[in-house]
Short mmCIF file of C-alpha atoms in Angstrom, two decimals:
data_model
loop_
_atom_site.label_atom_id
_atom_site.label_comp_id
_atom_site.label_asym_id
_atom_site.label_seq_id
_atom_site.Cartn_x
_atom_site.Cartn_y
_atom_site.Cartn_z
CA ASP A 1 119.60 -141.47 7.23
CA ALA A 2 116.83 -139.19 8.46
CA ALA A 3 114.75 -139.55 5.28
CA GLU A 4 114.94 -143.36 5.43
CA ASN A 5 114.03 -143.35 9.12
CA ARG A 6 110.96 -141.23 8.40
CA ALA A 7 109.99 -143.39 5.42
CA PHE A 8 110.16 -146.52 7.59
CA VAL A 9 108.09 -144.97 10.40
CA ASP A 10 105.44 -143.70 7.95
CA ALA A 11 105.28 -147.04 6.11
CA TYR A 12 104.97 -149.01 9.35
CA LEU A 13 102.28 -146.74 10.82
CA ASP A 14 100.27 -146.61 7.61
CA GLN A 15 99.89 -150.38 7.34
CA GLN A 16 96.66 -149.78 9.26
CA PRO A 17 94.17 -146.86 9.07
CA ASN A 18 95.16 -144.16 11.57
CA HIS A 19 94.83 -140.51 12.53
CA LEU A 20 98.38 -140.29 13.88
CA GLY A 21 99.52 -136.89 12.67
CA GLU A 22 102.79 -135.07 12.13
CA ARG A 23 103.32 -134.24 15.82
CA PHE A 24 103.03 -137.90 16.82
CA ARG A 25 105.28 -139.10 13.99
CA LYS A 26 108.00 -136.56 14.79
CA ALA A 27 107.87 -137.55 18.46
CA LEU A 28 108.12 -141.24 17.55
CA ILE A 29 111.22 -140.61 15.43
CA THR A 30 112.73 -138.44 18.16
CA HIS A 31 112.33 -141.27 20.67
CA THR A 32 113.33 -144.21 18.48
CA ALA A 33 115.58 -142.59 15.83
CA GLY A 34 113.72 -144.80 13.36
CA HIS A 35 115.28 -147.95 14.86
CA PRO A 36 112.92 -150.75 13.70
CA LEU A 37 112.96 -152.81 16.91
CA PHE A 38 112.48 -149.74 19.12
CA THR A 39 109.73 -148.36 16.88
CA ILE A 40 107.74 -151.60 16.73
CA GLU A 41 108.11 -152.43 20.43
CA LEU A 42 107.21 -148.91 21.56
CA LEU A 43 104.08 -148.83 19.40
CA HIS A 44 103.04 -152.30 20.60
CA ALA A 45 103.49 -151.20 24.22
CA MET A 46 101.41 -148.07 23.61
CA GLN A 47 98.61 -150.15 22.14
CA THR A 48 98.75 -152.60 25.06
CA ARG A 49 98.67 -149.75 27.62
CA GLY A 50 95.79 -148.01 25.85
CA ASP A 51 97.86 -144.97 24.86
CA LEU A 52 96.84 -145.77 21.28
CA VAL A 53 93.29 -146.98 20.68
CA GLN A 54 91.09 -147.74 17.69
CA GLU A 55 88.14 -145.45 17.10
CA ASN A 56 85.96 -146.27 14.08
CA SER A 57 88.74 -148.59 12.85
CA TYR A 58 91.37 -145.79 13.02
CA TRP A 59 94.29 -145.74 15.47
CA VAL A 60 94.31 -142.50 17.51
CA GLU A 61 96.44 -141.25 20.40
CA GLN A 62 95.01 -140.61 23.85
CA ALA A 63 95.64 -137.57 26.04
CA SER A 64 97.43 -139.87 28.52
CA LEU A 65 100.09 -140.82 25.94
CA ASP A 66 103.25 -141.92 27.80
CA TRP A 67 106.64 -141.64 26.07
CA LYS A 68 108.70 -142.29 29.19
CA THR A 69 107.90 -145.92 30.01
CA LEU A 70 110.09 -148.23 27.94
CA PRO A 71 108.96 -151.75 26.95
CA ALA A 72 110.87 -154.60 28.59
CA ARG A 73 112.37 -155.82 25.31
CA ILE A 74 113.80 -152.38 24.54
CA GLU A 75 115.17 -152.10 28.08
CA GLY A 76 116.86 -155.48 27.63
CA VAL A 77 118.57 -154.40 24.39
CA ILE A 78 119.73 -151.07 25.90
CA ASP A 79 120.88 -152.72 29.13
CA GLU A 80 123.02 -155.20 27.19
CA ARG A 81 124.57 -152.35 25.22
CA LEU A 82 125.32 -150.20 28.27
CA ASN A 83 126.78 -153.12 30.22
CA ARG A 84 129.80 -152.96 27.90
CA LEU A 85 130.71 -149.50 29.24
CA GLU A 86 133.39 -148.80 31.81
CA GLU A 87 132.04 -147.25 35.01
CA GLU A 88 133.48 -143.78 34.36
CA TYR A 89 131.70 -143.55 31.00
CA TYR A 90 128.41 -144.67 32.48
CA GLU A 91 128.83 -141.94 35.13
CA ILE A 92 129.28 -139.34 32.39
CA LEU A 93 126.14 -140.55 30.64
CA THR A 94 124.21 -140.47 33.91
CA VAL A 95 124.95 -136.77 34.32
CA ALA A 96 124.20 -136.19 30.65
CA SER A 97 120.83 -137.96 30.94
CA VAL A 98 119.77 -135.57 33.70
CA GLU A 99 120.59 -132.52 31.56
CA GLY A 100 118.54 -134.00 28.71
CA VAL A 101 118.71 -135.67 25.30
CA VAL A 102 120.95 -132.74 24.26
CA PHE A 103 123.65 -131.90 26.79
CA THR A 104 126.62 -129.60 27.37
CA PRO A 105 130.17 -131.02 27.71
CA GLN A 106 131.28 -128.09 29.88
CA VAL A 107 128.54 -128.94 32.40
CA LEU A 108 129.57 -132.61 32.51
CA ALA A 109 133.23 -131.65 32.98
CA HIS A 110 132.34 -129.39 35.90
CA VAL A 111 130.21 -132.06 37.61
CA GLN A 112 132.85 -134.76 37.07
CA GLY A 113 135.67 -132.49 38.24
CA ILE A 114 137.80 -132.89 35.09
CA SER A 115 138.96 -130.52 32.38
CA ASP A 116 136.74 -129.65 29.43
CA ARG A 117 139.37 -131.09 27.06
CA GLN A 118 139.53 -134.43 28.87
CA LEU A 119 135.73 -134.72 28.93
CA MET A 120 135.45 -133.85 25.23
CA ARG A 121 138.03 -136.52 24.41
CA GLN A 122 136.07 -139.16 26.31
CA LEU A 123 132.86 -138.17 24.58
CA SER A 124 134.42 -138.15 21.12
CA ARG A 125 136.73 -141.19 21.26
CA GLU A 126 134.80 -143.55 23.49
CA LEU A 127 131.13 -142.67 23.65
CA GLU A 128 130.72 -141.40 20.08
CA HIS A 129 133.15 -143.28 17.83
CA ARG A 130 133.61 -146.51 19.79
CA HIS A 131 130.22 -147.08 21.43
CA ARG A 132 128.08 -144.84 19.19
CA LEU A 133 125.92 -143.72 22.08
CA VAL A 134 126.25 -139.96 21.54
CA GLU A 135 126.68 -137.59 18.58
CA GLU A 136 128.38 -134.20 18.47
CA GLN A 137 126.14 -131.28 17.50
CA GLU A 138 126.84 -127.72 16.47
CA GLY A 139 127.88 -125.62 19.48
CA VAL A 140 126.27 -122.32 20.53
CA PHE A 141 127.57 -118.94 21.62
CA VAL A 142 126.14 -117.55 24.85
CA GLY A 143 127.43 -114.01 24.81
CA ASP A 144 131.14 -114.39 24.09
CA ASN A 145 131.33 -117.92 25.49
CA TRP A 146 131.17 -120.96 23.22
CA LEU A 147 129.37 -124.01 24.60
CA GLY A 148 129.64 -127.44 23.03
CA ARG A 149 126.60 -129.59 22.35
CA TYR A 150 126.18 -133.36 22.20
CA ARG A 151 123.06 -135.48 22.00
CA PHE A 152 122.24 -139.11 22.72
CA SER A 153 122.21 -141.02 19.44
CA ASN A 154 118.85 -142.39 20.52
CA ALA A 155 116.52 -140.68 22.99
CA MET A 156 115.70 -144.08 24.50
CA PHE A 157 119.28 -144.38 25.78
CA GLN A 158 118.80 -141.12 27.67
CA GLN A 159 115.39 -142.19 28.98
CA TYR A 160 116.66 -145.60 30.13
CA ILE A 161 119.65 -144.17 32.02
CA TYR A 162 117.51 -141.42 33.57
CA ASN A 163 114.82 -143.91 34.63
CA ASN A 164 117.48 -146.11 36.26
CA THR A 165 119.04 -143.28 38.28
CA SER A 166 117.64 -142.99 41.81
CA GLU A 167 115.29 -140.11 42.53
CA GLY A 168 117.64 -138.74 45.18
CA GLU A 169 120.61 -138.69 42.80
CA ARG A 170 118.51 -137.14 40.05
CA ARG A 171 117.36 -134.36 42.38
CA ILE A 172 120.94 -133.54 43.39
CA LEU A 173 122.15 -133.62 39.80
CA HIS A 174 119.27 -131.44 38.56
CA ARG A 175 120.12 -128.74 41.09
CA THR A 176 123.86 -128.98 40.43
CA ILE A 177 123.36 -128.81 36.66
CA GLY A 178 120.88 -125.94 37.04
CA GLU A 179 123.35 -123.88 39.07
CA ILE A 180 126.14 -124.51 36.54
CA LEU A 181 123.86 -123.54 33.66
CA GLU A 182 122.75 -120.43 35.56
CA GLU A 183 126.39 -119.39 35.73
CA LEU A 184 127.03 -120.20 32.07
CA TYR A 185 123.84 -118.45 30.91
CA GLN A 186 124.11 -115.37 33.13
CA ARG A 187 122.43 -112.36 31.46
CA TYR A 188 120.93 -114.77 28.90
CA GLU A 189 118.77 -116.88 31.22
CA GLU A 190 115.57 -115.90 29.39
CA GLU A 191 116.72 -117.67 26.21
CA PHE A 192 117.30 -120.89 28.15
CA ALA A 193 114.47 -120.58 30.68
CA VAL A 194 112.71 -123.75 29.48
CA GLN A 195 115.85 -125.74 30.25
CA LEU A 196 116.40 -124.04 33.62
CA VAL A 197 112.85 -124.45 34.93
CA ARG A 198 113.20 -128.23 34.55
CA HIS A 199 116.33 -128.36 36.70
CA PHE A 200 114.94 -126.20 39.51
CA ALA A 201 111.72 -128.13 40.12
CA GLY A 202 111.21 -128.01 43.90
CA ASP A 203 113.14 -124.74 44.35
CA ARG A 204 110.03 -122.53 44.57
CA LYS A 205 111.47 -119.10 43.81
CA ARG A 206 113.78 -120.23 41.02
CA GLU A 207 111.21 -122.51 39.44
CA GLN A 208 108.67 -119.69 39.58
CA ARG A 209 111.10 -117.20 38.02
CA TYR A 210 112.13 -119.46 35.16
CA ALA A 211 108.57 -120.67 34.51
CA LYS A 212 107.54 -117.04 34.08
CA LEU A 213 110.47 -116.35 31.74
CA ALA A 214 109.69 -119.50 29.75
CA GLY A 215 106.06 -118.41 29.44
CA GLU A 216 107.06 -114.95 28.23
CA GLN A 217 109.45 -116.44 25.68
CA ALA A 218 106.76 -118.84 24.41
CA ALA A 219 104.19 -116.03 24.18
CA ARG A 220 106.55 -113.89 22.08
CA GLN A 221 106.92 -116.82 19.67
CA PHE A 222 103.11 -117.35 19.63
CA ALA A 223 103.62 -120.81 21.18
CA ASN A 224 100.43 -120.04 23.06
CA HIS A 225 99.63 -123.40 24.68
CA GLU A 226 103.20 -123.72 25.98
CA ALA A 227 102.92 -120.17 27.33
CA LEU A 228 99.74 -121.09 29.21
CA THR A 229 101.44 -124.14 30.70
CA TYR A 230 104.38 -122.12 32.03
CA PHE A 231 102.32 -119.17 33.28
CA SER A 232 99.98 -121.57 35.12
CA ARG A 233 102.97 -123.37 36.61
CA ALA A 234 104.44 -120.08 37.83
CA LEU A 235 101.09 -119.01 39.30
CA ALA A 236 100.80 -122.29 41.23
CA LEU A 237 104.18 -121.50 42.79
CA THR A 238 103.26 -117.91 43.72
CA ALA A 239 102.07 -117.16 47.25
CA GLU A 240 98.71 -115.42 47.75
CA ASP A 241 100.38 -112.34 49.27
CA GLU A 242 102.85 -111.91 46.40
CA TYR A 243 100.53 -109.40 44.80
CA GLN A 244 102.79 -108.00 42.12
CA GLU A 245 104.01 -111.42 40.94
CA ARG A 246 100.45 -112.80 40.80
CA TYR A 247 99.18 -109.71 39.00
CA GLU A 248 101.91 -109.86 36.32
CA LEU A 249 101.35 -113.57 35.74
CA LEU A 250 97.55 -113.26 35.51
CA MET A 251 97.96 -110.36 33.08
CA ALA A 252 100.33 -112.43 30.94
CA ARG A 253 98.05 -115.48 30.93
CA GLU A 254 94.92 -113.41 30.22
CA ALA A 255 96.63 -111.94 27.15
CA VAL A 256 97.27 -115.45 25.79
CA TYR A 257 93.67 -116.54 26.46
CA ASN A 258 92.59 -113.42 24.54
CA LEU A 259 94.73 -114.41 21.54
CA LEU A 260 93.32 -117.94 21.60
CA GLY A 261 89.76 -116.70 21.94
CA GLU A 262 89.20 -118.75 25.11
CA ARG A 263 86.71 -116.27 26.55
CA ASP A 264 85.60 -118.18 29.66
CA SER A 265 89.19 -118.59 30.84
CA GLN A 266 89.96 -114.99 29.90
CA LYS A 267 87.02 -113.74 31.95
CA ALA A 268 88.05 -115.87 34.94
CA ASP A 269 91.53 -114.31 34.90
CA LEU A 270 90.08 -110.80 34.55
CA GLU A 271 87.84 -111.38 37.57
CA ALA A 272 90.82 -112.73 39.52
CA LEU A 273 92.80 -109.63 38.53
CA ARG A 274 90.00 -107.33 39.68
CA ALA A 275 89.84 -109.02 43.09
CA LEU A 276 93.63 -108.99 43.39
CA ALA A 277 93.89 -105.30 42.46
CA ALA A 278 91.27 -104.39 45.08
CA LEU A 279 93.07 -106.43 47.75
CA TRP A 280 96.42 -104.92 46.78
CA GLU A 281 94.93 -101.42 46.94
CA GLN A 282 93.70 -102.09 50.50
CA GLN A 283 97.34 -102.64 51.48
CA GLY A 284 98.09 -99.06 50.45
CA ASP A 285 99.57 -99.88 47.05
CA GLY A 286 98.43 -101.37 43.78
CA PRO A 287 98.85 -101.29 40.03
CA GLY A 288 96.13 -98.72 39.31
CA TRP A 289 93.06 -99.53 37.26
CA ALA A 290 93.76 -98.18 33.76
CA GLU A 291 95.38 -101.30 32.33
CA LEU A 292 92.78 -103.64 33.82
CA GLU A 293 89.91 -101.53 32.47
CA THR A 294 91.59 -101.68 29.05
CA ARG A 295 91.72 -105.48 29.26
CA TRP A 296 88.01 -105.55 30.16
CA ALA A 297 87.31 -103.27 27.17
CA SER A 298 89.10 -105.76 24.91
CA TYR A 299 87.25 -108.75 26.39
CA THR A 300 83.78 -107.15 26.19
CA SER A 301 84.42 -106.03 22.59
CA TYR A 302 83.66 -109.67 21.67
CA ILE A 303 80.58 -109.80 23.89
CA ASP A 304 78.86 -106.40 24.16
CA HIS A 305 79.97 -103.37 22.11
CA HIS A 306 78.28 -100.79 24.32
CA GLU A 307 79.86 -102.30 27.42
CA SER A 308 83.24 -102.29 25.67
CA GLU A 309 82.89 -98.56 24.87
CA ARG A 310 82.14 -97.80 28.53
CA PHE A 311 85.22 -99.73 29.68
CA ALA A 312 87.40 -98.08 27.02
CA GLU A 313 86.22 -94.55 27.87
CA ARG A 314 86.89 -95.19 31.56
CA ALA A 315 90.31 -96.67 30.70
CA VAL A 316 91.33 -93.56 28.72
CA SER A 317 90.33 -91.29 31.60
CA LEU A 318 92.14 -93.43 34.18
CA ALA A 319 95.25 -93.79 32.05
CA LYS A 320 95.53 -90.02 31.65
CA SER A 321 95.03 -89.41 35.38
CA GLU A 322 97.54 -92.16 36.27
CA GLY A 323 100.07 -90.82 33.75
CA LYS A 324 100.04 -94.11 31.78
CA LEU A 325 99.67 -92.71 28.28
CA LYS A 326 100.79 -95.90 26.54
CA ILE A 327 97.77 -97.63 28.07
CA ALA A 328 95.61 -94.71 26.90
CA VAL A 329 96.82 -95.39 23.33
CA GLU A 330 95.72 -99.04 23.62
CA ALA A 331 92.34 -98.00 25.07
CA TYR A 332 91.79 -95.52 22.22
CA LEU A 333 92.49 -98.33 19.74
CA ILE A 334 89.87 -100.64 21.29
CA TRP A 335 87.35 -97.80 21.63
CA SER A 336 87.81 -96.79 17.99
CA ILE A 337 87.55 -100.39 16.74
CA THR A 338 84.27 -100.85 18.63
CA SER A 339 82.85 -97.60 17.21
CA ARG A 340 83.87 -98.63 13.68
CA ILE A 341 82.20 -102.04 14.06
CA GLN A 342 78.96 -100.21 14.92
CA GLY A 343 79.29 -98.00 11.83
CA GLU A 344 80.08 -94.83 13.83
CA TYR A 345 82.82 -93.77 11.40
CA PRO A 346 83.28 -90.07 12.41
CA THR A 347 83.57 -91.06 16.09
CA ALA A 348 85.89 -93.97 15.28
CA PHE A 349 88.12 -91.69 13.17
CA GLN A 350 88.28 -89.02 15.88
CA LEU A 351 89.17 -91.56 18.59
CA ALA A 352 91.90 -93.18 16.47
CA ASP A 353 93.29 -89.76 15.56
CA GLU A 354 93.46 -88.74 19.25
CA GLY A 355 95.27 -92.01 19.97
CA VAL A 356 97.81 -91.33 17.19
CA THR A 357 98.52 -87.87 18.63
CA ILE A 358 99.29 -89.32 22.08
CA ALA A 359 101.34 -92.18 20.60
CA ARG A 360 103.50 -89.67 18.73
CA GLU A 361 103.92 -87.51 21.83
CA ILE A 362 105.30 -90.43 23.86
CA GLY A 363 107.15 -92.20 21.03
CA ASP A 364 104.91 -95.30 21.07
CA LEU A 365 105.66 -96.49 17.53
CA ARG A 366 103.82 -99.80 17.91
CA GLY A 367 100.63 -98.07 19.09
CA GLU A 368 100.96 -95.42 16.38
CA GLY A 369 101.32 -98.05 13.66
CA ARG A 370 98.29 -100.03 14.81
CA LEU A 371 96.14 -96.89 15.06
CA LEU A 372 97.28 -95.70 11.62
CA ASN A 373 96.22 -99.02 10.12
CA LEU A 374 92.81 -98.55 11.75
CA LEU A 375 92.59 -94.97 10.45
CA GLY A 376 93.37 -96.28 6.98
CA LEU A 377 90.55 -98.82 7.21
CA ILE A 378 88.05 -96.17 8.33
CA THR A 379 89.19 -93.88 5.51
CA LEU A 380 88.93 -96.69 2.95
CA GLU A 381 85.41 -97.54 4.13
CA GLN A 382 84.49 -93.87 3.59
CA LYS A 383 85.50 -94.25 -0.10
CA ASP A 384 88.80 -92.37 -0.03
CA PRO A 385 91.35 -94.95 -1.26
CA THR A 386 94.03 -92.37 -2.11
CA THR A 387 94.23 -91.03 1.45
CA ALA A 388 93.84 -94.56 2.84
CA ARG A 389 96.84 -95.75 0.79
CA HIS A 390 98.98 -92.94 2.21
CA ILE A 391 97.96 -93.87 5.78
CA PHE A 392 98.57 -97.60 5.23
CA GLU A 393 102.03 -96.82 3.84
CA GLN A 394 102.86 -94.91 7.04
CA ALA A 395 101.65 -97.85 9.13
CA LEU A 396 103.69 -100.26 7.03
CA GLY A 397 106.85 -98.15 7.41
CA ILE A 398 106.49 -98.11 11.20
CA ALA A 399 105.86 -101.87 11.39
CA ARG A 400 109.00 -102.56 9.35
CA GLU A 401 111.04 -100.09 11.40
CA ILE A 402 110.24 -101.86 14.68
CA GLY A 403 110.13 -105.40 13.23
CA GLU A 404 106.45 -106.12 14.04
CA ILE A 405 105.58 -108.90 11.59
CA GLN A 406 101.90 -109.13 12.52
CA ASN A 407 101.47 -105.35 12.23
CA GLU A 408 103.34 -105.43 8.91
CA ALA A 409 100.90 -108.00 7.48
CA GLN A 410 97.81 -105.88 8.13
CA PRO A 411 98.69 -102.75 6.10
CA LEU A 412 100.18 -104.97 3.37
CA THR A 413 96.85 -106.76 3.11
CA ASN A 414 94.95 -103.48 2.99
CA LEU A 415 97.30 -102.00 0.36
CA GLY A 416 96.74 -105.18 -1.66
CA ILE A 417 92.97 -104.68 -1.45
CA ILE A 418 93.28 -101.10 -2.75
CA ALA A 419 95.53 -102.22 -5.62
CA GLY A 420 93.11 -105.02 -6.50
CA ASN A 421 90.15 -102.65 -6.50
CA GLU A 422 92.06 -100.40 -8.90
CA GLY A 423 92.87 -103.30 -11.22
CA ASP A 424 96.61 -103.23 -10.35
CA TYR A 425 96.86 -107.01 -9.94
CA ASN A 426 100.64 -107.17 -10.00
#
């Protein structure tokens, strides 16, 4: 079972000193399913290729780690197993291997031109129970439609079949599968964008669209490095004169760099955005400057507080003149934070209070909650815990109302500090 598989993999790896962490071990189990021969042969091949090397007597993985190339002995075992299959079942598995380790019976049925019921019977009776090459998984609802799910019993079966399918056939199958999935996922493509971007590689507009959606989905889940990968992929597919698309993608990537604290990359994207906005403006259009000035205010808040205040003040003015009051709320937040850091508490309080007023006028609950938390901090630092508690409780209520977990954590922490200072340890 899964626990025994993991125990075997851990025991085998730990025979020798290593720095092979959880991510590597999970990937190894995913690829070998804990099968002893597959595990040992794959590790030996990685050592031979230099994917795993010894540093100070410890085995470590290299950045070039390759999971796709199968050792000859493993290929021989898999080839012998698959040679027992009838041609029609191998065809089904070929299509399945292109969709991925986990695949959709309805997609296979469509490609093969047979009914869903007939395809499901072949999967269940022949490929699962007789040959033990696939395993049924829990299905999913996409809207009102139920989609089945199967997976290869061992990821190496999928990799072997995929590797032994010609590039031309793979390309055709990827596009066909992508179009079927597009139809099945209509109105829900964003949830399955990671899957779709893989199938539309080479179709510039579709690949660009789904890479952007995949990046946005990853960013919402704070899978920041995956988000950077997808945003960069979408940018590489975006033409120089597609101003709006490039602007949106650079904005999205810059926000992730900001979260990660990668300031050099963040600055490079901000400079690219400034040049792009100027070029776009020359064409008689453009995004305006308020949001970009706000981003610069955020960036410089880590570098130069006075510079950050200048950017934030300009951003507030531009946002009001452009009618983008939600951006003004964000700029007020940054401006107030910078003033507070410099000990300018009356100014910081006034700026945050002005931001709250605008946020309430336009119904920006997220901005209101964040500014209230800041107001509470300023009030607490001015030795008024009673008023601060009341403000934090308002911020907490808003965060819970809109489901903002990060913004819920901040007032909870601050309320905990007040309770601790008052001796209310429970």
